[in-house]
Amino acid sequence: MLAVAFYSGNQAYAQTDNIGLKTIVCDSLKQPPAWALAERHLIETINQAGIEFYNTYVLPDDTLEWKERYEGGMNSSDDAYEAFRGFSVHTAMGGSDELDKLSRRVWDGITRQFTRYGQIYRGFDSNWDWMHHGEGYITLYPMGMVEPNDEKFRELSINFAAMYIGEDPEAPNWDPELKIIRASMNGSRGPKMEWTKRDWIPTNANLVYYPLPFLDIPGVEATTAWINDHPENDQFAKLVKGMSDRMAKGDVPINLGATALIANAWLYTGDEKYVQWVKDYIGTWERLTEENNGITPDNVGLSGKIGEYTGHWWGGYYGWVRPRGGYDIVYPELTAAKVATLMTGDLRYADLPRSQVAVMRNQGKIENGKHVIPIRHDHRGWYHYVSESSYPYINLWYLYHNEEDWKHIERLAGYQIAESGRITNPDLAWAHFVRGENPDFPMDALTGDFEFIGRKLDYIRNEHGDPETWVDNKWIIPDPIRMDNLVRLTVGAMPIHKRGEMLHAQVRYFDGKSQRPGLPPDVAALVTRIEKDWVKIEIINLNQLESRKLVVQGGTYGEHQIKAVEYESLTDLHNDRFQIDSTPDQMASQTKMSINALAFAVDLGPGSGSTLKLHLDRYANKASYQFPWNR
């Protein structure tokens, strides 16, 4: 039985429905807006495009159509898994159940395939870094949002976490005393303390185009050393040994990506041991940063000493010397900060990545009227000046709501407007939209997605060549499922960064009738404002004949408490909704209802819509993959 809401003035009183949630009634007819029609069409288009992609590149046994043998060294399965990263996310947003099912099937297929190749052991990459682990496992995390009670993937997630919290004797990656991860390459076989030439084949061919990791390795003077293994002067061997001696052992900031793997197990189980591990590990890097005069060091030895093998706070694997420099420090710190805040409710964790953005910004200079920052550091000091990225600032602002972060967003948007006459970066454009500006963003974004999918489908339909010749990132190229704009628009989230992020959103939706995740059929949603204590959402039921029950949850995992909701409803002036011979006069009124729960339901009448204003108490609840009616 559906709940009925009774109205008295501007106060609303509601019965709970059969899934135990307070329910509001939105029965005000709305003209379908263009964004809503485009959004629903995009959801259906992705449903079909994903299946066509799967059927083209995946064999009947759920393995990828590819090589019979793959000599990949440490280079492993990340790109294969990553190609399907949008499947379960799309289901969680309201897409087809079939895509999530296919994602689980191909996960098993890729795991079997790369186990046969030799890179995967016990279901997890044997030894790889957390840039690449992260790229692969972003496909795993969204599965919990779709099927929180899937025992197979629940146990798999627990087993993976055990490899990093000290519970798996075959994978002693964790030092429980120093609270560090013991090597830059790690996985199901534990920390890899020494590297060989074999580990770097065939990756070495690509690395010719990157700067040398060190400039003082005897006998190594150019990047061609990566492919020069002449027996009389094996520069490749010298290069790998020089790297191994300084980079292999000990911890590096890129390992902070492992915090998402631990949070994934916690969201299934709620076990507080995972919370303590995350607090301990990010606490280690907070302490090391403080000890190093406010700069996160990029390497720490097995004794816990900064620069134990490099002699400096810089020079570590994926650290300050590497091509992306400081951003390879900031991105995993952002991942860890967001995870730590999700698990503890403590906002202070944002200070670590924010501080490293400031380190680079404070070394910046004005060049051609634009602020540029150095992202790399070695014995020569700060160098490699580039345009400042808005990505860290937007991530910090939309979750932590610090106005200082917003000022930097405005500053960077101003540079783009001055240069191009408009905001060109999609993240910046979205950020300004949810602050009440840039009203064209939704339709521009959705239109761009249709063009993107069209190009990908054209590629898929004209596929040719021998799979034995394909490289290991082959399937990322034609992947037609781009979820960036759907998560921006529907749930108010930054896109999931491929380096190992989880989804962090303002809200999440469920179909109250079928009790499945995502928007119900025919329902469209648009987050139009994000503020510290509230968000505003447009919702509409495009079906003119049937009602829909939409469940709105605070945050991706129920972490935000919804204190109250303001919405539009109809007040019947004649107080007779069931007249037969005449149509009663009606008017829309603004109503506010107290919720004080992590979720509520909306009965959306045929063709009806409303603007919802949700008043939030952020990070007040314990997060979980469980659906709101099972909490």
XYZ file of C-alpha atoms in Angstrom:
631
model
C 0.000 0.000 0.000
C 1.343 3.412 -0.930
C 1.779 6.051 1.708
C -0.483 9.076 1.670
C 0.749 12.548 2.498
C -1.631 14.929 4.251
C -1.126 18.653 3.859
C -1.890 21.414 6.313
C -0.705 24.800 5.128
C 2.970 24.428 4.290
C 3.574 21.503 6.639
C 3.346 17.920 5.421
C 2.704 14.736 7.324
C 3.320 11.339 5.777
C 2.829 7.715 6.540
C 5.746 5.403 5.907
C 5.368 3.109 2.924
C 5.835 -0.624 2.622
C 9.622 -0.283 2.472
C 9.719 1.695 5.687
C 10.521 5.116 4.254
C 8.718 8.396 4.634
C 6.986 9.281 1.391
C 6.092 12.550 -0.268
C 3.629 12.939 -3.113
C 4.625 14.984 -6.149
C 1.641 15.296 -8.463
C 2.223 18.616 -10.190
C 2.175 18.189 -13.974
C 5.319 19.421 -15.707
C 6.208 20.048 -19.318
C 9.033 17.575 -20.078
C 12.254 19.596 -20.297
C 14.744 18.896 -23.067
C 17.430 17.737 -20.635
C 15.101 15.077 -19.186
C 14.195 13.646 -22.582
C 17.864 13.607 -23.584
C 18.920 12.011 -20.297
C 16.480 9.115 -20.586
C 17.402 8.615 -24.247
C 21.080 8.551 -23.283
C 20.448 5.905 -20.606
C 18.721 3.672 -23.155
C 21.417 4.312 -25.763
C 24.155 3.286 -23.337
C 22.193 0.128 -22.479
C 22.296 -0.950 -26.110
C 25.808 0.297 -26.878
C 27.269 -1.587 -23.916
C 25.798 -4.879 -25.078
C 27.059 -4.329 -28.635
C 30.554 -3.594 -27.281
C 30.467 -6.721 -25.106
C 29.265 -8.981 -27.915
C 31.999 -7.702 -30.228
C 35.001 -8.168 -27.952
C 34.031 -10.867 -25.432
C 33.954 -14.558 -26.300
C 31.164 -16.954 -25.227
C 33.295 -18.108 -22.273
C 33.459 -14.450 -21.064
C 37.161 -14.049 -21.824
C 38.397 -11.329 -24.157
C 39.077 -12.083 -27.786
C 42.840 -11.693 -27.665
C 46.201 -13.410 -27.674
C 46.679 -17.069 -26.882
C 49.784 -16.095 -24.879
C 50.657 -12.757 -23.298
C 54.184 -12.069 -22.086
C 53.336 -8.996 -20.067
C 55.894 -8.932 -17.267
C 54.403 -6.960 -14.393
C 52.100 -5.243 -16.878
C 48.846 -6.933 -16.095
C 45.084 -6.949 -16.288
C 44.245 -3.346 -15.407
C 43.398 -2.175 -18.921
C 41.240 -5.231 -19.562
C 39.175 -4.699 -16.412
C 39.143 -0.931 -16.950
C 37.417 -1.247 -20.316
C 34.260 -2.335 -18.467
C 34.427 0.272 -15.714
C 31.144 1.903 -16.693
C 28.955 -1.210 -16.812
C 27.968 -1.553 -13.143
C 28.021 2.224 -12.627
C 25.422 2.563 -15.358
C 23.203 -0.042 -13.721
C 23.583 1.767 -10.391
C 22.441 5.011 -12.035
C 19.347 3.383 -13.555
C 20.659 1.561 -16.592
C 19.967 -2.013 -17.587
C 20.492 -4.838 -15.081
C 22.092 -6.717 -17.949
C 25.172 -4.489 -17.977
C 25.995 -5.277 -14.354
C 25.534 -8.992 -15.028
C 27.867 -8.755 -18.010
C 30.397 -6.864 -15.892
C 30.513 -9.713 -13.374
C 30.809 -12.303 -16.102
C 33.664 -10.556 -17.894
C 35.392 -9.909 -14.546
C 35.508 -13.669 -14.037
C 36.589 -14.204 -17.633
C 39.430 -11.674 -17.483
C 40.562 -13.114 -14.147
C 40.763 -16.615 -15.623
C 42.453 -15.323 -18.766
C 45.174 -13.357 -16.976
C 45.674 -16.169 -14.485
C 46.507 -18.336 -17.484
C 48.818 -15.625 -18.828
C 50.591 -15.561 -15.472
C 49.930 -12.035 -14.219
C 47.064 -12.837 -11.830
C 47.456 -15.096 -8.814
C 44.616 -15.967 -6.444
C 42.319 -13.622 -8.325
C 44.445 -10.485 -7.833
C 47.381 -9.002 -9.748
C 50.585 -10.596 -8.495
C 52.819 -7.514 -8.374
C 51.874 -4.169 -9.805
C 51.699 -0.564 -8.666
C 48.632 1.195 -7.321
C 48.263 3.450 -10.309
C 47.507 0.335 -12.335
C 45.776 -1.631 -9.576
C 43.510 1.377 -9.205
C 42.732 1.548 -12.911
C 41.544 -2.053 -12.896
C 39.653 -2.159 -9.629
C 37.419 0.834 -10.389
C 35.394 -1.811 -12.218
C 35.045 -3.828 -9.001
C 33.875 -1.169 -6.557
C 30.568 -0.197 -8.245
C 29.364 -3.809 -8.140
C 28.626 -3.385 -4.436
C 26.264 -0.515 -5.213
C 24.211 -2.826 -7.431
C 24.298 -6.132 -5.532
C 25.416 -5.593 -1.917
C 24.496 -9.187 -1.024
C 26.394 -10.931 -3.815
C 28.373 -13.368 -1.676
C 30.941 -14.110 -4.365
C 32.035 -10.515 -4.853
C 31.647 -9.752 -1.157
C 34.092 -12.531 -0.263
C 36.400 -11.564 -3.097
C 36.493 -7.989 -1.762
C 37.244 -9.196 1.766
C 40.039 -11.437 0.470
C 41.579 -8.602 -1.522
C 41.533 -6.311 1.505
C 43.197 -9.023 3.593
C 46.242 -8.783 1.322
C 46.820 -5.216 2.532
C 45.776 -5.182 6.187
C 48.089 -7.973 7.310
C 45.630 -10.877 7.299
C 47.042 -12.816 4.330
C 50.371 -14.568 5.031
C 51.005 -15.067 1.305
C 50.806 -11.306 0.747
C 52.731 -9.559 3.542
C 52.353 -6.128 1.962
C 51.655 -4.347 5.260
C 54.108 -3.461 8.015
C 51.868 -3.335 11.107
C 54.507 -1.631 13.237
C 55.521 1.183 10.892
C 52.088 1.252 9.231
C 53.494 1.381 5.719
C 53.069 -0.702 2.580
C 56.401 -2.408 2.114
C 57.034 -1.952 -1.621
C 55.977 0.176 -4.551
C 55.050 -2.988 -6.471
C 52.727 -5.213 -4.494
C 49.830 -7.600 -4.830
C 48.733 -11.155 -4.209
C 52.329 -12.420 -4.026
C 53.291 -9.721 -1.554
C 55.814 -6.884 -1.877
C 58.217 -7.097 -4.813
C 61.553 -6.073 -3.336
C 63.664 -6.398 -6.486
C 62.994 -5.738 -10.155
C 64.426 -7.534 -13.181
C 64.484 -6.818 -16.900
C 61.773 -9.419 -17.400
C 59.415 -7.405 -15.200
C 59.621 -4.429 -17.543
C 58.985 -6.182 -20.854
C 57.038 -5.091 -22.952
C 56.435 -1.858 -20.996
C 60.030 -0.796 -21.711
C 59.205 0.026 -25.335
C 56.739 2.713 -24.207
C 59.079 4.134 -21.575
C 61.523 5.266 -24.245
C 59.248 8.295 -24.623
C 59.398 9.229 -20.925
C 62.215 11.020 -19.078
C 64.802 8.881 -17.333
C 63.910 8.213 -13.684
C 67.455 9.096 -12.593
C 70.181 11.071 -14.335
C 73.121 9.518 -12.480
C 72.893 5.792 -13.275
C 76.356 4.795 -14.575
C 76.281 3.906 -18.264
C 72.742 5.222 -18.798
C 72.612 8.520 -20.648
C 69.462 8.396 -22.780
C 65.982 6.900 -22.676
C 66.989 4.502 -25.450
C 68.535 2.495 -22.616
C 65.078 0.981 -22.172
C 65.503 -0.951 -25.430
C 69.309 -1.249 -25.587
C 70.214 -4.644 -24.155
C 73.272 -5.430 -26.267
C 75.213 -8.162 -24.425
C 78.420 -6.089 -24.478
C 76.687 -3.039 -22.988
C 73.326 -3.952 -21.502
C 72.019 -0.489 -20.690
C 68.557 -1.906 -20.056
C 69.919 -4.073 -17.234
C 71.826 -1.129 -15.748
C 68.727 1.057 -15.853
C 66.483 -1.540 -14.206
C 69.044 -2.247 -11.475
C 69.471 1.463 -10.789
C 65.721 1.815 -10.447
C 65.321 -1.345 -8.404
C 67.960 -0.321 -5.872
C 66.243 3.012 -5.197
C 62.580 2.497 -6.035
C 61.503 -1.073 -5.335
C 61.638 -1.316 -1.538
C 59.600 0.825 0.811
C 56.462 2.899 0.559
C 55.354 5.523 -1.958
C 52.305 7.846 -2.000
C 50.743 6.104 -5.003
C 49.992 3.237 -2.590
C 47.358 5.437 -0.942
C 45.093 4.186 -3.718
C 44.783 0.978 -1.682
C 42.503 2.826 0.738
C 39.623 2.459 -1.747
C 40.125 -1.315 -1.812
C 39.841 -1.357 1.979
C 36.787 0.920 1.948
C 35.173 -1.439 -0.553
C 35.411 -4.319 1.952
C 34.117 -2.037 4.724
C 31.061 -1.000 2.700
C 30.143 -4.683 2.403
C 30.831 -5.638 6.022
C 30.867 -2.562 8.248
C 33.853 -4.033 10.101
C 35.649 -1.304 12.051
C 39.075 -2.903 11.508
C 39.027 -1.431 8.008
C 38.359 2.046 9.388
C 41.333 1.762 11.723
C 43.609 0.635 8.900
C 42.660 3.608 6.720
C 43.161 6.015 9.625
C 46.541 4.451 10.378
C 47.729 4.536 6.794
C 46.704 8.052 5.855
C 48.027 9.058 9.274
C 51.445 7.733 8.256
C 51.541 10.025 5.237
C 50.276 12.974 7.254
C 53.142 12.428 9.692
C 55.749 11.992 6.945
C 54.537 15.188 5.283
C 54.858 17.091 8.533
C 58.357 15.693 9.116
C 59.361 16.817 5.611
C 58.495 20.487 6.163
C 55.017 20.206 4.702
C 55.940 18.417 1.465
C 54.827 14.819 1.030
C 57.989 12.773 0.414
C 57.685 10.340 -2.452
C 59.699 7.533 -0.878
C 60.231 6.016 2.547
C 62.420 3.007 3.287
C 61.656 -0.196 5.116
C 63.019 1.378 8.288
C 60.495 4.189 7.971
C 63.167 6.717 7.023
C 62.416 9.293 4.330
C 64.825 8.955 1.379
C 66.410 5.783 2.748
C 67.358 4.513 -0.735
C 67.308 7.706 -2.809
C 69.062 9.996 -0.359
C 66.326 12.587 -0.920
C 62.623 13.157 -0.242
C 62.162 13.037 -4.002
C 63.058 10.330 -6.540
C 60.546 7.635 -5.611
C 58.322 5.616 -7.896
C 55.520 7.780 -9.327
C 56.904 10.682 -7.359
C 58.062 14.256 -7.734
C 60.604 13.476 -10.488
C 58.249 11.544 -12.744
C 56.430 13.231 -15.680
C 53.196 13.997 -13.810
C 55.163 14.852 -10.687
C 53.112 16.341 -7.895
C 49.796 15.308 -9.386
C 50.816 11.683 -8.848
C 51.103 12.678 -5.193
C 47.871 14.675 -5.001
C 45.560 12.215 -6.788
C 46.093 9.249 -4.440
C 45.945 11.642 -1.498
C 42.547 12.811 -2.761
C 41.380 9.207 -3.081
C 42.507 8.463 0.468
C 41.090 11.683 1.920
C 37.650 11.082 0.451
C 37.662 7.478 1.639
C 38.802 8.472 5.131
C 36.099 11.134 5.412
C 33.477 8.666 4.190
C 34.555 6.142 6.827
C 34.995 8.535 9.750
C 33.015 11.684 8.974
C 36.155 13.729 9.673
C 36.668 16.554 7.188
C 40.267 17.244 8.196
C 41.572 14.529 5.868
C 41.146 16.968 2.981
C 44.037 18.980 4.406
C 46.659 16.528 3.100
C 45.907 16.811 -0.646
C 44.991 20.479 -0.248
C 48.408 21.156 1.277
C 50.272 19.574 -1.639
C 48.288 21.561 -4.182
C 49.360 24.632 -2.213
C 53.012 23.513 -2.275
C 52.999 23.614 -6.074
C 50.823 26.711 -6.315
C 53.096 28.676 -3.994
C 56.039 27.942 -6.304
C 54.091 29.200 -9.312
C 54.549 32.210 -11.531
C 52.583 34.245 -14.064
C 53.371 33.322 -17.647
C 51.491 34.905 -20.567
C 48.890 36.220 -18.151
C 48.218 32.808 -16.629
C 49.382 31.218 -13.394
C 51.585 28.191 -14.058
C 52.998 25.841 -11.449
C 55.998 23.508 -11.270
C 54.940 19.900 -10.828
C 58.397 18.280 -10.642
C 61.332 18.554 -8.262
C 64.829 17.068 -8.102
C 68.398 18.255 -7.395
C 67.754 21.198 -9.735
C 64.844 22.418 -7.643
C 61.328 23.044 -8.949
C 60.747 22.779 -12.694
C 58.327 21.680 -15.435
C 55.818 24.530 -15.245
C 52.305 23.699 -16.474
C 48.834 25.205 -16.332
C 47.235 24.602 -12.966
C 44.673 21.787 -12.895
C 41.189 22.512 -11.565
C 40.598 18.835 -10.760
C 41.884 18.874 -7.152
C 40.056 22.079 -6.278
C 36.711 20.830 -7.624
C 37.052 17.518 -5.799
C 37.780 19.339 -2.571
C 35.007 21.897 -3.009
C 32.099 19.631 -3.975
C 32.639 17.348 -0.976
C 34.163 19.652 1.655
C 32.582 23.011 0.699
C 35.562 25.167 1.541
C 35.114 28.586 -0.031
C 38.878 28.988 -0.420
C 38.800 26.036 -2.811
C 35.961 27.721 -4.697
C 38.008 30.891 -5.108
C 40.666 28.872 -6.916
C 37.981 27.320 -9.131
C 36.784 30.794 -10.090
C 40.357 31.907 -10.720
C 41.057 29.037 -13.109
C 37.711 29.477 -14.852
C 38.600 33.136 -15.318
C 41.774 32.180 -17.179
C 39.753 29.992 -19.562
C 37.158 32.693 -20.159
C 39.892 35.248 -20.850
C 41.609 32.874 -23.259
C 38.647 31.264 -25.028
C 35.620 33.360 -24.163
C 34.057 30.477 -22.248
C 34.778 27.729 -19.732
C 36.223 24.861 -21.748
C 36.988 22.299 -19.038
C 33.932 20.060 -18.394
C 34.579 19.781 -14.651
C 34.819 23.557 -14.323
C 31.709 23.985 -16.456
C 29.776 21.555 -14.242
C 31.003 23.208 -11.032
C 29.669 26.554 -12.214
C 26.378 24.971 -13.239
C 25.728 23.600 -9.736
C 26.511 27.046 -8.346
C 23.649 28.507 -10.371
C 25.571 29.564 -13.473
C 26.232 28.105 -16.935
C 22.626 26.939 -17.595
C 23.506 25.381 -20.955
C 25.782 22.777 -19.398
C 23.298 19.861 -19.149
C 22.271 19.903 -22.799
C 25.807 20.584 -24.005
C 27.062 17.625 -21.976
C 24.324 15.227 -23.047
C 24.664 16.196 -26.709
C 28.391 15.577 -26.509
C 27.784 12.110 -25.078
C 25.606 11.106 -28.030
C 28.375 12.208 -30.384
C 30.914 10.241 -28.329
C 28.841 7.048 -28.404
C 28.287 7.421 -32.139
C 32.037 7.525 -32.773
C 32.626 4.493 -30.561
C 29.890 2.456 -32.229
C 31.320 3.312 -35.636
C 34.689 1.988 -34.442
C 33.098 -1.184 -33.055
C 31.116 -1.868 -36.226
C 34.216 -1.469 -38.375
C 36.496 -3.598 -36.215
C 39.103 -5.512 -38.157
C 42.535 -7.015 -37.766
C 44.018 -9.940 -35.908
C 43.453 -10.007 -32.112
C 46.915 -11.557 -31.774
C 48.330 -8.153 -32.755
C 46.197 -6.040 -30.410
C 47.885 -4.226 -27.530
C 46.715 -4.609 -23.943
C 44.683 -1.388 -23.851
C 42.801 -2.318 -27.016
C 39.335 -2.481 -25.417
C 39.534 0.930 -23.746
C 39.598 2.563 -27.179
C 36.112 1.450 -28.367
C 34.448 1.416 -24.908
C 31.201 3.388 -25.514
C 30.100 3.718 -21.885
C 31.123 7.131 -20.650
C 29.435 7.819 -17.321
C 31.047 11.196 -16.607
C 28.055 13.362 -17.427
C 25.364 11.060 -16.085
C 26.991 11.049 -12.647
C 27.581 14.799 -12.800
C 23.994 15.539 -13.752
C 21.922 12.917 -11.940
C 23.689 12.460 -8.602
C 25.904 15.543 -8.387
C 29.270 13.793 -8.446
C 32.629 14.265 -10.041
C 33.362 11.418 -12.481
C 35.142 8.411 -11.034
C 38.835 8.999 -11.652
C 40.408 6.000 -13.337
C 43.269 5.949 -10.828
C 41.230 3.981 -8.297
C 38.483 6.312 -7.160
C 35.111 5.398 -5.709
C 31.901 7.278 -6.474
C 31.222 10.139 -4.041
C 27.858 11.777 -4.758
C 25.344 14.149 -3.186
C 22.502 11.664 -3.578
C 21.680 8.297 -5.050
C 18.412 6.883 -6.376
C 16.483 3.631 -6.223
C 13.318 2.301 -7.806
C 10.961 1.857 -4.861
C 8.617 -0.427 -6.782
C 11.136 -2.960 -8.103
C 13.523 -2.289 -5.201
C 16.515 -2.050 -7.501
C 19.230 0.617 -7.686
C 19.026 3.618 -9.963
C 16.370 5.861 -11.411
C 13.033 4.135 -12.092
C 11.978 3.773 -15.733
C 10.969 7.072 -17.354
C 12.265 9.157 -14.437
C 14.937 11.793 -15.013
C 16.854 13.746 -12.387
C 19.144 16.754 -12.464
C 21.166 18.101 -9.539
C 21.040 21.854 -10.103
C 22.599 23.279 -6.930
C 25.174 22.059 -4.424
C 25.674 23.988 -1.199
C 27.232 23.112 2.124
C 23.965 22.200 3.864
C 21.604 21.522 0.986
C 21.256 20.365 -2.593
C 18.552 21.059 -5.151
C 17.302 18.461 -7.613
C 14.845 18.556 -10.498
C 12.888 15.310 -10.926
C 10.264 14.374 -13.487
C 8.274 11.308 -14.498
C 8.129 11.311 -18.292
C 5.523 8.554 -18.349
C 2.133 10.192 -18.913
C 0.146 7.089 -17.940
C 1.815 5.509 -14.912
C 3.174 6.749 -11.605
C 6.678 5.952 -10.360
C 8.147 5.528 -6.892
C 11.550 7.177 -6.591
C 13.719 6.633 -3.519
C 16.239 9.394 -2.819
C 19.202 8.582 -0.566
C 21.625 11.021 1.003
C 25.049 10.325 -0.498
C 26.210 7.353 -2.537
C 26.257 5.057 0.480
C 23.692 6.691 2.767
C 26.397 8.701 4.508
C 24.394 11.944 4.494
C 21.375 12.364 6.753
C 18.415 14.058 5.057
C 16.970 16.384 7.667
C 14.100 17.736 5.581
C 12.887 18.097 2.025
C 11.108 20.990 0.347
C 9.082 20.151 -2.737
C 6.150 21.136 -4.936
C 2.730 19.535 -4.531
C -0.803 20.291 -5.594
C -3.309 21.728 -3.172
C -6.862 21.094 -4.359
C -8.800 24.268 -3.643
C -12.151 22.458 -3.796
C -10.734 19.702 -1.585
C -12.259 17.096 -3.864
C -9.714 15.159 -5.905
C -12.290 12.699 -7.220
C -14.909 14.842 -8.927
C -16.296 13.313 -12.086
C -18.332 16.078 -13.664
C -15.926 18.955 -13.201
C -12.236 19.650 -12.871
C -11.287 21.151 -9.501
C -9.143 24.233 -9.362
C -5.592 23.347 -8.345
C -2.426 25.227 -7.606
C 1.116 24.201 -6.818
C 2.352 24.939 -3.334
C 5.746 24.659 -1.703
C 5.795 22.093 1.080
C 8.454 21.144 3.604
C 8.600 17.791 5.335
C 10.862 16.620 8.128
C 12.680 13.416 7.109
C 15.514 12.786 9.599
C 16.619 9.644 7.805
C 19.146 8.589 5.210
C 16.455 8.258 2.524
C 12.849 8.981 1.624
C 10.449 8.000 -1.160
C 8.670 10.111 -3.748
C 5.397 9.085 -5.362
C 5.680 10.709 -8.774
C 2.369 10.946 -10.562
C 2.068 10.479 -14.332
C 3.786 13.366 -16.093
C 4.575 14.971 -12.755
C 7.725 16.587 -11.502
C 9.102 18.753 -8.765
C 12.080 20.674 -7.526
C 13.417 19.004 -4.386
C 15.539 20.902 -1.907
C 17.251 18.468 0.451
C 18.599 19.775 3.748
C 21.582 17.605 4.668
C 23.690 16.711 7.647
C 26.746 15.511 5.778
C 28.664 12.399 6.847
C 26.321 11.864 9.800
C 25.594 8.201 8.976
C 27.659 5.053 8.681
C 28.066 4.355 4.983
C 27.105 1.000 3.483
C 26.399 -0.694 0.173
C 23.088 -1.925 1.629
C 19.926 -0.465 0.146
C 18.166 2.057 2.408
C 15.199 -0.186 3.264
C 17.614 -2.856 4.529
C 19.577 -0.552 6.838
